[in-house]
Coordinates of C-alpha atoms and ligand atoms in Angstrom, one line a residue:
X1 CA 57.3 100.1 -13.7
X2 CA 55.1 97.4 -14.3
X3 CA 54.9 94.3 -11.6
X4 CA 53.6 90.6 -12.6
X5 CA 54.2 87.2 -11.0
X6 CA 55.6 86.4 -14.4
X7 CA 56.9 88.1 -17.6
X8 CA 57.0 86.5 -20.9
X9 CA 59.1 87.5 -23.6
X10 CA 57.5 86.5 -27.1
X11 CA 54.7 85.4 -28.6
X12 CA 55.7 82.4 -30.5
X13 CA 54.3 79.1 -29.5
X14 CA 56.9 78.9 -26.6
X15 CA 55.5 82.1 -24.9
X16 CA 52.1 81.7 -25.2
X17 CA 52.1 77.4 -24.1
X18 CA 53.8 78.7 -21.3
X19 CA 52.2 81.9 -20.4
X20 CA 49.0 79.9 -20.7
X21 CA 49.8 77.4 -18.1
X22 CA 51.7 79.7 -15.8
X23 CA 48.7 82.0 -16.2
X24 CA 46.8 79.1 -13.6
X25 CA 49.1 80.0 -11.0
X26 CA 49.1 83.8 -10.7
X27 CA 50.0 87.0 -13.1
X28 CA 51.5 86.9 -16.5
X29 CA 52.7 90.1 -18.5
X30 CA 53.4 88.8 -21.8
X31 CA 55.8 91.4 -23.6
X32 CA 56.4 90.9 -27.4
X33 CA 58.3 93.3 -30.0
X34 CA 55.6 93.9 -33.2
X35 CA 52.2 92.5 -33.2
X36 CA 50.9 89.3 -31.7
X37 CA 51.6 86.8 -34.5
X38 CA 54.7 88.1 -35.5
X39 CA 56.9 85.2 -34.8
X40 CA 58.5 82.1 -36.9
X41 CA 55.6 80.0 -35.5
X42 CA 53.4 81.8 -37.8
X43 CA 55.4 80.7 -40.9
X44 CA 55.7 76.9 -39.8
X45 CA 54.6 74.9 -42.9
X46 CA 55.2 70.9 -42.4
X47 CA 53.8 70.3 -39.3
X48 CA 54.8 69.4 -35.6
X49 CA 56.4 65.8 -35.1
X50 CA 54.8 63.1 -32.6
X51 CA 53.9 59.5 -32.6
X52 CA 50.5 58.6 -33.4
X53 CA 50.5 56.1 -35.8
X54 CA 50.3 52.1 -35.7
X55 CA 53.2 51.3 -37.1
X56 CA 55.3 54.3 -34.9
X57 CA 56.4 54.3 -31.8
X58 CA 58.4 56.8 -28.8
X59 CA 61.4 54.7 -29.4
X60 CA 61.6 54.9 -33.3
X61 CA 61.0 59.1 -33.0
X62 CA 64.0 58.8 -30.3
X63 CA 66.1 57.1 -32.7
X64 CA 65.7 59.5 -35.7
X65 CA 65.9 62.3 -34.0
X66 CA 69.3 60.3 -32.3
X67 CA 70.5 60.0 -35.5
X68 CA 69.9 63.0 -37.1
X69 CA 71.8 64.7 -33.9
X70 CA 74.5 63.2 -34.8
X71 CA 76.0 62.2 -31.0
X72 CA 75.3 65.5 -29.5
X73 CA 71.6 65.4 -28.4
X74 CA 70.7 64.8 -24.5
X75 CA 69.3 61.2 -24.4
X76 CA 67.1 62.4 -21.2
X77 CA 65.7 65.4 -23.1
X78 CA 65.0 63.6 -26.2
X79 CA 63.1 61.1 -24.1
X80 CA 60.7 63.4 -22.2
X81 CA 59.7 64.9 -26.0
X82 CA 59.1 61.6 -27.9
X83 CA 57.3 60.4 -24.5
X84 CA 55.5 63.6 -24.0
X85 CA 55.0 65.1 -27.6
X86 CA 51.5 63.4 -28.3
X87 CA 50.3 64.4 -24.9
X88 CA 50.8 68.0 -25.7
X89 CA 49.6 67.5 -29.7
X90 CA 46.2 66.2 -27.9
X91 CA 46.2 69.6 -26.0
X92 CA 46.7 71.5 -28.2
X93 CA 43.9 69.9 -30.2
X94 CA 41.6 70.3 -26.8
X95 CA 42.6 74.1 -27.5
X96 CA 41.1 74.4 -30.8
X97 CA 43.8 73.6 -33.2
X98 CA 42.2 72.1 -36.4
X99 CA 44.9 70.0 -37.7
X100 CA 43.8 67.6 -41.3
X101 CA 42.3 64.6 -40.5
X102 CA 42.3 61.7 -43.0
X103 CA 38.7 60.2 -42.0
X104 CA 39.1 59.9 -38.0
X105 CA 42.3 60.3 -38.0
X106 CA 45.4 63.2 -37.8
X107 CA 46.7 62.8 -41.4
X108 CA 50.0 62.3 -41.0
X109 CA 53.0 63.6 -43.0
X110 CA 56.9 62.4 -44.0
X111 CA 59.8 64.3 -43.6
X112 CA 63.5 63.9 -44.1
X113 CA 65.2 62.2 -41.5
X114 CA 62.0 60.2 -40.0
X115 CA 61.5 56.9 -40.7
X116 CA 57.7 56.6 -39.9
X117 CA 55.1 59.2 -41.0
X118 CA 54.8 61.6 -37.9
X119 CA 53.9 64.5 -39.1
X120 CA 50.7 66.1 -37.4
X121 CA 50.2 69.2 -39.7
X122 CA 47.2 71.7 -40.9
X123 CA 47.4 71.5 -44.5
X124 CA 50.7 73.7 -45.3
X125 CA 49.8 76.4 -42.6
X126 CA 50.6 74.1 -39.1
X127 CA 52.3 77.3 -37.6
X128 CA 49.6 79.8 -38.4
X129 CA 46.4 77.5 -37.2
X130 CA 48.6 77.0 -33.8
X131 CA 49.5 80.7 -33.7
X132 CA 45.5 81.7 -34.0
X133 CA 44.5 78.9 -31.7
X134 CA 46.7 79.9 -29.1
X135 CA 46.3 83.6 -29.3
X136 CA 42.7 82.9 -29.2
X137 CA 42.9 81.0 -25.8
X138 CA 45.5 83.9 -24.1
X139 CA 42.8 86.7 -24.9
X140 CA 40.4 84.3 -23.0
X141 CA 42.6 83.9 -19.8
X142 CA 42.4 87.1 -17.5
X143 CA 45.7 86.3 -16.4
X144 CA 47.7 87.1 -19.2
X145 CA 48.3 90.6 -20.3
X146 CA 49.8 91.0 -23.6
X147 CA 52.2 94.3 -25.0
X148 CA 52.4 94.7 -28.2
X149 CA 55.9 96.6 -29.6
X150 CA 57.2 96.4 -26.6
X151 CA 60.9 95.2 -27.2
X152 CA 63.0 93.2 -24.2
X153 CA 66.3 95.5 -24.1
X154 CA 67.8 93.6 -21.3
X155 CA 67.7 91.3 -18.5
X156 CA 67.7 92.5 -14.8
X157 CA 68.6 90.4 -11.9
X158 CA 69.4 91.6 -8.4
X159 CA 71.1 89.6 -5.6
X160 CA 68.9 87.1 -3.6
X161 CA 69.2 87.6 0.2
X162 CA 68.7 83.6 0.5
X163 CA 71.4 82.5 -2.0
X164 CA 73.5 85.5 -1.7
X165 CA 73.7 84.7 -5.6
X166 CA 72.5 86.6 -8.8
X167 CA 68.6 86.1 -9.9
X168 CA 66.6 87.0 -12.8
X169 CA 63.5 89.4 -11.4
X170 CA 62.8 91.0 -14.5
X171 CA 63.5 92.7 -18.0
X172 CA 64.1 96.3 -19.3
X173 CA 61.6 97.0 -21.8
X174 CA 61.6 99.5 -24.6
X175 CA 58.2 100.9 -26.0
X176 CA 58.2 101.2 -29.6
X177 CA 55.5 103.5 -29.9
X178 CA 56.5 106.2 -27.0
X179 CA 60.7 105.6 -26.7
X180 CA 60.0 105.1 -23.0
X181 CA 62.7 102.6 -21.1
X182 CA 60.5 100.4 -18.7
X183 CA 61.3 98.1 -16.1
X184 CA 59.1 95.5 -15.9
X185 CA 59.7 93.2 -12.5
X186 CA 58.7 89.5 -11.4
X187 CA 59.2 86.4 -9.7
X188 CA 61.0 84.8 -12.9
X189 CA 61.1 85.6 -16.3
X190 CA 60.7 82.8 -19.4
X191 CA 62.7 84.1 -22.5
X192 CA 60.8 83.0 -25.8
X193 CA 62.2 84.6 -28.1
X194 CA 62.6 82.2 -30.9
X195 CA 65.5 82.1 -33.5
X196 CA 68.5 84.4 -34.9
X197 CA 68.1 83.6 -38.9
X198 CA 68.4 87.7 -39.5
X199 CA 71.9 87.1 -38.9
X200 CA 72.5 86.1 -42.1
X201 CA 71.8 87.2 -45.8
X202 CA 69.2 84.6 -46.8
X203 CA 67.3 83.1 -44.1
X204 CA 63.3 82.0 -44.3
X205 CA 63.1 83.5 -40.7
X206 CA 60.5 86.7 -39.9
X207 CA 62.3 89.9 -39.3
X208 CA 61.8 89.1 -35.8
X209 CA 64.5 86.5 -35.8
X210 CA 67.5 88.7 -34.6
X211 CA 69.0 86.6 -31.7
X212 CA 67.6 88.6 -29.3
X213 CA 66.8 86.4 -25.9
X214 CA 70.3 84.7 -26.7
X215 CA 72.4 87.7 -26.7
X216 CA 70.2 89.1 -23.4
X217 CA 71.1 85.8 -21.9
X218 CA 74.3 86.0 -22.4
X219 CA 75.0 89.1 -21.5
X220 CA 72.9 88.4 -18.0
X221 CA 75.7 85.7 -17.7
X222 CA 73.8 83.0 -18.9
X223 CA 75.5 79.4 -20.2
X224 CA 74.7 79.7 -24.1
X225 CA 75.4 76.5 -26.1
X226 CA 75.9 74.9 -29.8
X227 CA 75.2 78.2 -31.6
X228 CA 77.7 76.7 -34.6
X229 CA 74.6 74.4 -35.5
X230 CA 72.8 76.7 -37.8
X231 CA 70.3 74.6 -40.1
X232 CA 70.1 75.9 -43.3
X233 CA 67.0 74.5 -45.0
X234 CA 67.6 72.7 -48.3
X235 CA 64.8 74.3 -50.3
X236 CA 63.9 78.1 -50.6
X237 CA 62.3 79.7 -53.4
X238 CA 64.8 81.3 -55.6
X239 CA 64.7 84.1 -56.0
X240 CA 64.0 85.8 -52.7
X241 CA 61.8 88.9 -52.5
X242 CA 61.8 90.6 -49.5
X243 CA 61.3 87.4 -47.7
X244 CA 62.8 83.9 -48.8
X245 CA 59.4 81.4 -49.5
X246 CA 60.1 78.1 -48.1
X247 CA 59.0 75.4 -49.8
X248 CA 58.4 72.8 -47.2
X249 CA 60.5 69.5 -46.9
X250 CA 57.1 67.9 -46.6
X251 CA 56.9 68.3 -50.5
X252 CA 60.1 66.1 -50.6
X253 CA 58.3 64.0 -48.4
X254 CA 55.2 63.3 -50.8
X255 CA 57.9 62.3 -53.7
X256 CA 59.8 65.5 -54.8
X257 CA 62.9 65.3 -56.5
X258 CA 65.8 67.6 -56.2
X259 CA 67.4 68.0 -60.0
X260 CA 70.2 69.4 -61.5
X261 CA 69.7 72.4 -64.2
X262 CA 70.1 70.1 -66.4
X263 CA 67.3 67.8 -64.9
X264 CA 69.6 64.3 -63.7
X265 CA 68.9 63.9 -59.9
X266 CA 71.6 64.1 -57.5
X267 CA 70.7 63.1 -54.5
X268 CA 71.4 59.4 -54.5
X269 CA 75.2 60.4 -54.7
X270 CA 75.7 62.2 -51.7
X271 CA 73.2 59.8 -49.2
X272 CA 70.9 56.6 -49.9
X273 CA 67.9 58.3 -48.8
X274 CA 68.4 60.2 -51.7
X275 CA 65.9 63.5 -51.3
X276 CA 64.8 62.6 -47.9
X277 CA 68.3 62.8 -46.5
X278 CA 68.4 64.3 -43.2
X279 CA 69.1 68.3 -43.7
X280 CA 72.5 69.2 -42.9
X281 CA 73.1 66.2 -45.8
X282 CA 70.5 67.9 -48.4
X283 CA 71.8 71.3 -48.2
X284 CA 75.5 70.7 -48.2
X285 CA 74.9 68.6 -51.3
X286 CA 73.0 71.4 -53.0
X287 CA 75.9 74.1 -52.1
X288 CA 78.4 71.6 -53.3
X289 CA 76.5 71.4 -56.9
X290 CA 75.9 74.9 -57.2
X291 CA 79.3 76.1 -56.7
X292 CA 80.4 73.3 -59.2
X293 CA 78.3 74.3 -61.8
X294 CA 78.1 77.9 -60.9
X295 CA 74.0 77.6 -61.1
X296 CA 72.6 79.9 -59.0
X297 CA 69.9 77.5 -58.1
X298 CA 68.7 73.6 -58.4
X299 CA 65.6 72.5 -59.1
X300 CA 62.8 70.8 -56.8
X301 CA 60.5 68.6 -59.4
X302 CA 57.5 68.3 -58.0
X303 CA 55.9 66.4 -61.1
X304 CA 56.1 63.0 -59.2
X305 CA 53.2 64.1 -56.9
X306 CA 49.6 64.0 -58.3
X307 CA 47.9 67.6 -59.5
X308 CA 45.1 66.8 -56.9
X309 CA 47.4 66.0 -54.1
X310 CA 49.2 68.9 -54.5
X311 CA 46.2 71.6 -54.5
X312 CA 45.3 69.8 -51.4
X313 CA 48.1 69.5 -49.8
X314 CA 49.9 72.2 -50.5
X315 CA 47.9 75.3 -50.8
X316 CA 49.8 78.1 -49.8
X317 CA 52.6 76.9 -51.3
X318 CA 50.5 76.5 -54.7
X319 CA 49.0 79.9 -54.4
X320 CA 52.6 81.5 -53.3
X321 CA 54.6 80.1 -56.1
X322 CA 51.8 81.3 -58.3
X323 CA 51.7 84.6 -57.1
X324 CA 55.5 84.5 -58.0
X325 CA 55.2 83.5 -61.9
X326 CA 55.7 79.7 -61.4
X327 CA 53.7 77.0 -62.2
X328 CA 54.3 74.1 -59.8
X329 CA 52.0 72.0 -61.3
X330 CA 54.0 72.2 -64.7
X331 CA 57.4 73.1 -64.3
X332 CA 59.7 72.8 -61.2
X333 CA 60.6 74.8 -58.6
X334 CA 64.2 76.7 -58.4
X335 CA 65.7 76.5 -55.0
X336 CA 68.4 77.3 -52.8
X337 CA 69.2 76.7 -49.3
X338 CA 69.0 79.4 -46.4
X339 CA 69.3 80.2 -43.1
X340 CA 66.4 78.4 -40.9
X341 CA 67.1 77.2 -37.3
X342 CA 69.1 78.0 -34.6
X343 CA 69.7 74.2 -32.8
X344 CA 72.1 75.8 -29.7
X345 CA 70.7 78.7 -27.5
X346 CA 70.5 79.6 -23.8
X347 CA 71.2 76.3 -22.0
X348 CA 68.8 74.5 -20.1
X349 CA 67.7 71.6 -18.1
X350 CA 64.7 69.3 -18.7
X351 CA 62.5 72.3 -16.9
X352 CA 63.2 75.4 -18.8
X353 CA 65.6 76.3 -16.2
X354 CA 68.7 78.2 -17.2
X355 CA 72.0 78.8 -15.4
X356 CA 70.8 82.1 -14.0
X357 CA 68.3 81.4 -11.4
X358 CA 64.8 82.9 -12.1
X359 CA 65.7 82.7 -16.0
X360 CA 63.7 79.9 -17.8
X361 CA 64.0 79.8 -21.6
X362 CA 62.0 77.5 -24.1
X363 CA 61.3 77.2 -27.9
X364 CA 63.9 78.0 -30.5
X365 CA 65.7 80.3 -28.0
X366 CA 66.6 77.3 -25.6
X367 CA 69.1 74.9 -26.0
X368 CA 67.5 71.8 -23.9
X369 CA 69.5 69.2 -26.1
X370 CA 67.1 67.3 -28.3
X371 CA 68.6 68.7 -31.4
X372 CA 72.4 67.9 -30.4
X373 CA 74.2 68.8 -33.6
X374 CA 71.4 68.7 -36.1
X375 CA 67.2 69.1 -35.9
X376 CA 65.2 66.4 -37.1
X377 CA 62.6 68.0 -39.0
X378 CA 59.5 69.7 -37.6
X379 CA 60.9 68.3 -33.8
X380 CA 60.8 72.1 -33.2
X381 CA 57.2 73.2 -32.4
X382 CA 57.4 69.7 -30.4
X383 CA 59.9 71.0 -28.4
X384 CA 58.6 74.5 -27.8
X385 CA 55.3 72.8 -26.3
X386 CA 56.6 70.2 -24.5
X387 CA 59.4 72.2 -22.4
X388 CA 57.0 75.3 -22.1
X389 CA 54.7 73.1 -20.3
X390 CA 57.5 71.7 -18.3
X391 CA 58.6 74.5 -17.2
X392 CA 55.3 76.1 -16.2
X393 CA 54.8 73.1 -14.1
X394 CA 58.2 73.4 -12.3
X395 CA 58.0 77.2 -11.8
X396 CA 53.9 77.4 -11.1
X397 CA 54.2 75.7 -7.6
X398 CA 57.1 78.1 -6.7
X399 CA 55.6 81.4 -7.3
X400 CA 54.0 81.8 -4.2
X401 CA 57.4 81.1 -2.2
X402 CA 59.1 82.9 -4.6
X403 CA 60.2 86.4 -3.1
X404 CA 60.0 89.3 -5.9
X405 CA 63.2 91.2 -5.7
X406 CA 63.9 94.8 -6.8
X407 CA 67.2 95.5 -9.0
X408 CA 70.0 97.2 -7.1
X409 CA 71.0 99.1 -10.6
X410 CA 69.0 99.2 -13.9
X411 CA 71.8 99.9 -16.2
X412 CA 69.6 101.4 -19.0
X413 CA 71.2 103.5 -21.7
X414 CA 71.2 106.8 -21.2
X415 CA 72.6 108.5 -24.5
X416 CA 70.3 111.2 -25.7
X417 CA 71.5 111.7 -29.7
X418 CA 69.4 110.3 -32.4
X419 CA 71.0 107.3 -34.3
X420 CA 71.9 107.9 -37.8
X421 CA 69.5 105.2 -39.8
X422 CA 72.3 104.9 -42.2
X423 CA 74.4 103.6 -39.7
X424 CA 72.1 101.0 -38.6
X425 CA 71.7 99.6 -42.2
X426 CA 74.9 99.4 -43.3
X427 CA 75.9 97.7 -40.3
X428 CA 72.8 95.4 -40.6
X429 CA 73.8 94.2 -44.1
X430 CA 77.7 94.0 -43.1
X431 CA 76.7 91.5 -40.7
X432 CA 74.2 89.5 -42.9
X433 CA 76.6 89.4 -45.8
X434 CA 79.8 88.6 -43.9
X435 CA 77.9 85.8 -42.2
X436 CA 76.5 84.1 -45.4
X437 CA 79.8 84.0 -47.0
X438 CA 82.3 83.3 -44.2
X439 CA 80.5 81.2 -41.4
X440 CA 77.8 79.6 -44.0
X441 CA 76.9 75.9 -44.8
X442 CA 80.7 75.0 -45.5
X443 CA 83.5 76.6 -43.2
X444 CA 87.1 77.0 -42.5
X445 CA 89.0 78.3 -39.9
X446 CA 90.8 81.1 -41.7
X447 CA 87.1 82.7 -42.8
X448 CA 86.0 82.1 -39.3
X449 CA 89.2 83.6 -38.3
X450 CA 88.2 87.2 -40.5
X451 CA 84.5 86.3 -39.8
X452 CA 85.6 87.4 -35.8
X453 CA 88.0 90.0 -36.7
X454 CA 85.3 91.5 -38.5
X455 CA 82.4 91.2 -36.4
X456 CA 84.8 92.7 -33.4
X457 CA 85.5 95.9 -35.6
X458 CA 81.2 95.8 -36.0
X459 CA 80.9 95.1 -32.2
X460 CA 82.7 98.1 -31.3
X461 CA 81.2 100.9 -33.3
X462 CA 77.6 99.3 -32.0
X463 CA 78.8 99.5 -28.3
X464 CA 80.1 102.8 -28.9
X465 CA 76.9 104.4 -30.4
X466 CA 74.5 102.3 -28.0
X467 CA 76.5 104.5 -25.4
X468 CA 75.9 107.6 -26.7
X469 CA 72.2 107.2 -28.6
X470 CA 68.8 106.9 -27.4
X471 CA 68.0 103.4 -28.0
X472 CA 65.3 102.5 -30.9
X473 CA 64.3 99.0 -31.4
X474 CA 66.8 98.9 -35.0
X475 CA 69.6 100.0 -32.6
X476 CA 68.3 97.1 -30.0
X477 CA 68.8 94.3 -32.4
X478 CA 71.6 95.6 -34.2
X479 CA 73.3 95.1 -30.9
X480 CA 71.7 91.6 -30.7
X481 CA 72.7 91.2 -34.2
X482 CA 75.9 91.2 -33.9
X483 CA 76.4 89.7 -30.3
X484 CA 74.9 86.4 -31.5
X485 CA 76.9 86.4 -34.7
X486 CA 80.1 86.8 -32.3
X487 CA 78.7 83.9 -30.4
X488 CA 78.1 81.6 -33.6
X489 CA 81.4 82.6 -34.7
X490 CA 83.1 82.1 -31.2
X491 CA 81.3 78.2 -31.3
X492 CA 82.4 77.2 -34.8
X493 CA 86.3 78.5 -33.8
X494 CA 86.1 76.3 -31.0
X495 CA 84.6 73.1 -33.0
X496 CA 87.6 71.4 -34.1
X497 CA 85.7 68.9 -36.2
X498 CA 82.6 68.6 -38.9
X499 CA 79.6 67.6 -37.1
X500 CA 76.1 67.9 -38.2
X501 CA 75.4 71.0 -39.1
X502 CA 78.8 72.6 -38.4
X503 CA 81.1 71.3 -41.5
X504 CA 85.1 72.8 -41.8
X505 CA 87.2 72.0 -44.9
X506 CA 90.2 72.1 -42.3
X507 CA 88.6 69.6 -39.8
X508 CA 86.6 67.7 -42.5
X509 CA 86.0 64.4 -40.0
X510 CA 84.0 63.8 -36.5
X511 CA 86.4 63.7 -33.6
X512 CA 84.8 61.2 -30.9
X513 CA 87.3 61.4 -28.6
X514 CA 87.4 65.4 -28.1
X515 CA 84.4 66.7 -29.4
X516 CA 81.6 64.8 -28.6
X517 CA 80.4 67.4 -26.2
X518 CA 78.3 70.6 -26.1
X519 CA 79.9 74.3 -26.7
X520 CA 79.7 75.8 -23.9
X521 CA 80.2 79.7 -23.8
X522 CA 79.4 82.0 -20.8
X523 CA 80.2 85.8 -20.7
Ligands
LIG601 P1 58.7 82.6 -32.6 O1 57.6 81.6 -32.6 O2 60.0 82.6 -33.5 O3 58.7 83.5 -31.5 C1 59.2 84.3 -30.7 C2 58.8 85.6 -30.7 O4 59.7 86.7 -29.5 C3 57.9 86.6 -31.5 O5 57.0 86.6 -30.9 C4 58.6 87.6 -31.3 O6 58.2 89.1 -31.9 C5 59.4 87.8 -30.2 N1 60.7 88.3 -29.7 C6 62.1 88.2 -30.4 N2 62.7 89.0 -29.2 C7 61.9 90.0 -28.6 C8 62.6 91.1 -28.0 N3 63.6 91.5 -27.9 N4 61.3 91.6 -27.1 C9 60.0 91.0 -26.8 N5 59.8 90.2 -28.1 C10 60.7 89.5 -28.7 N6 59.4 74.0 -37.3 C11 58.6 72.7 -36.9 O7 58.5 72.2 -36.0 N7 57.8 72.7 -38.4 C12 57.4 73.2 -39.2 O8 56.8 72.8 -39.9 C13 58.5 74.4 -39.2 N8 58.0 75.0 -39.9 C14 58.9 76.5 -40.6 C15 58.9 77.4 -41.4 C16 59.2 78.3 -41.6 C17 59.4 79.3 -42.7 C18 59.9 79.0 -40.6 C19 60.6 80.0 -40.2 C20 60.8 77.9 -39.5 C21 59.5 76.5 -39.1 N9 59.8 76.1 -38.2 C22 59.1 74.8 -37.9 C23 60.5 76.8 -37.4 C24 59.2 77.1 -35.8 O9 58.8 77.8 -36.5 C25 60.1 77.8 -34.6 O10 61.5 77.0 -34.5 C26 59.2 78.1 -33.3 O11 58.1 78.4 -34.1 C27 59.9 78.8 -32.7 O12 59.1 79.3 -31.9 P2 59.4 80.2 -30.6 O13 58.2 80.1 -30.0 O14 60.5 79.5 -29.9 O15 59.7 81.4 -31.4
LIG602 C1 59.5 72.5 -43.5 O1 57.6 72.5 -43.5 O2 59.8 72.0 -44.7 C2 60.2 73.2 -42.5 C3 59.7 72.0 -41.4 C4 60.7 72.3 -40.3 O3 61.6 73.3 -40.4 O4 60.9 71.4 -39.3

């Protein structure tokens, strides 16, 4: 058994930001299921949105965020995001993050849905630079102990003698190297496990994004919200090799234009902002163009951006496309939409508290209310630092007066049989394929119902294997993937309208009378 004042699950921007601040108040055990930098954070390209330009203001950032969110953002959370964001970005700079400069000032990029230049960036590798600096800072802090290759399996709860209600008091962890299951006990737990893109066949997300945090929180009785709002990024490079490579929206921000394969631009037929329309509009338009033409991709024409600008601004994209045999300086890039971001998640207040006492959530796993039905580009790194900071500020002073609890029962899996690797691969692929085919950019009631039926059947099989077999990292993920997929489908079935990222052919309009609220599910 391990013990710390706080257990943090996840070593992306949310988990590390929180851990660094919580460490001022007590001991922190940070567990992460692969190596330290394995996270979506490490792949973030475009940047982190915050108000720095003279012609910008928090009010404008708020307005853009609310417009993208299509009526479902929580205004109090957005207000916190845009007002506290610049201070958190300054802290990242103090920590050593080398954002790109234009002279003395930050070099600010533009992305879809933003009315001003406000994307603070480190070339086109913003996430890698942030992750580098946060990991370096965590290594210097004596109070954060990092456990790599340790995968959270289930949250632990106990009855709080003060309230007689359940409180989260730790997490059951699988040590992937030894196969051992270890309870990590703490006064509070921070869930910062990132998103769930791996639920879909095509995704920009790295392999770690399997929805573990949402699934664990749901099983522990936490409120989960808005899982129907999965953001598809419009421009992933086609064809995908092992992992889809993202072509940052910032490329369109600098002037690249979406075209059909015959060279005609099409986005002006869908939105006045054309190629820089909000992401949901662009992804749906590409989906429609591809379905109507039968083409496997559309083109992103970068010829409007000067060569030196591409070299300076997008060195990583230039290198990666060139390694894949495409010369973006001379020819258009073939692109397709891919699952990118989870707007919903574990419901929190503006201090990161979930509905389960003792359990906090931040980053992509959390639903703070800032994204509503569609996230504004580059608001997620910002959300992670802003709300991780607030959670640490809320929890820290309480740590010394919070009694550690011991769970009465640790429901560790007890199976002893070895799991069949073919079962794991087949069921994982079934989930990813059916989610892509039936629960993608354009949905219908019949397709959602079929998806639910098929997912339930998979879930029954997975539960049976879970009861019989020794847990492995892949089995833990499969259990969470099917749970998360079911939550997405259940939320999509509940929303009888089309809004933001949830587009349903059977309910093609917004229903402000009945549906202007979060979709909340509890176990
Ligand atoms: P992550 O960074 O994904 O970290 C999650 C951590 O949890 C990882 O360490 C993981 O290993 C760990 N973990 C997961 N499950 C478990 C478990 N069961 N046990 C233990 N550990 C676990 N957003 C922007 O704002 N701007 C951008 O420019 C941008 N570009 C992007 C480009 C790409 C290609 C991608 C994929 C995303 C991009 N995003 C961008 C989104 C943004 O990167 C993520 O939303 C954000 O980094 C999430 O941070 P996080 O800390 O919540 O999760
Ligand atoms: C991108 O660079 O296009 C990704 C930005 C984001 O997901 O916010």
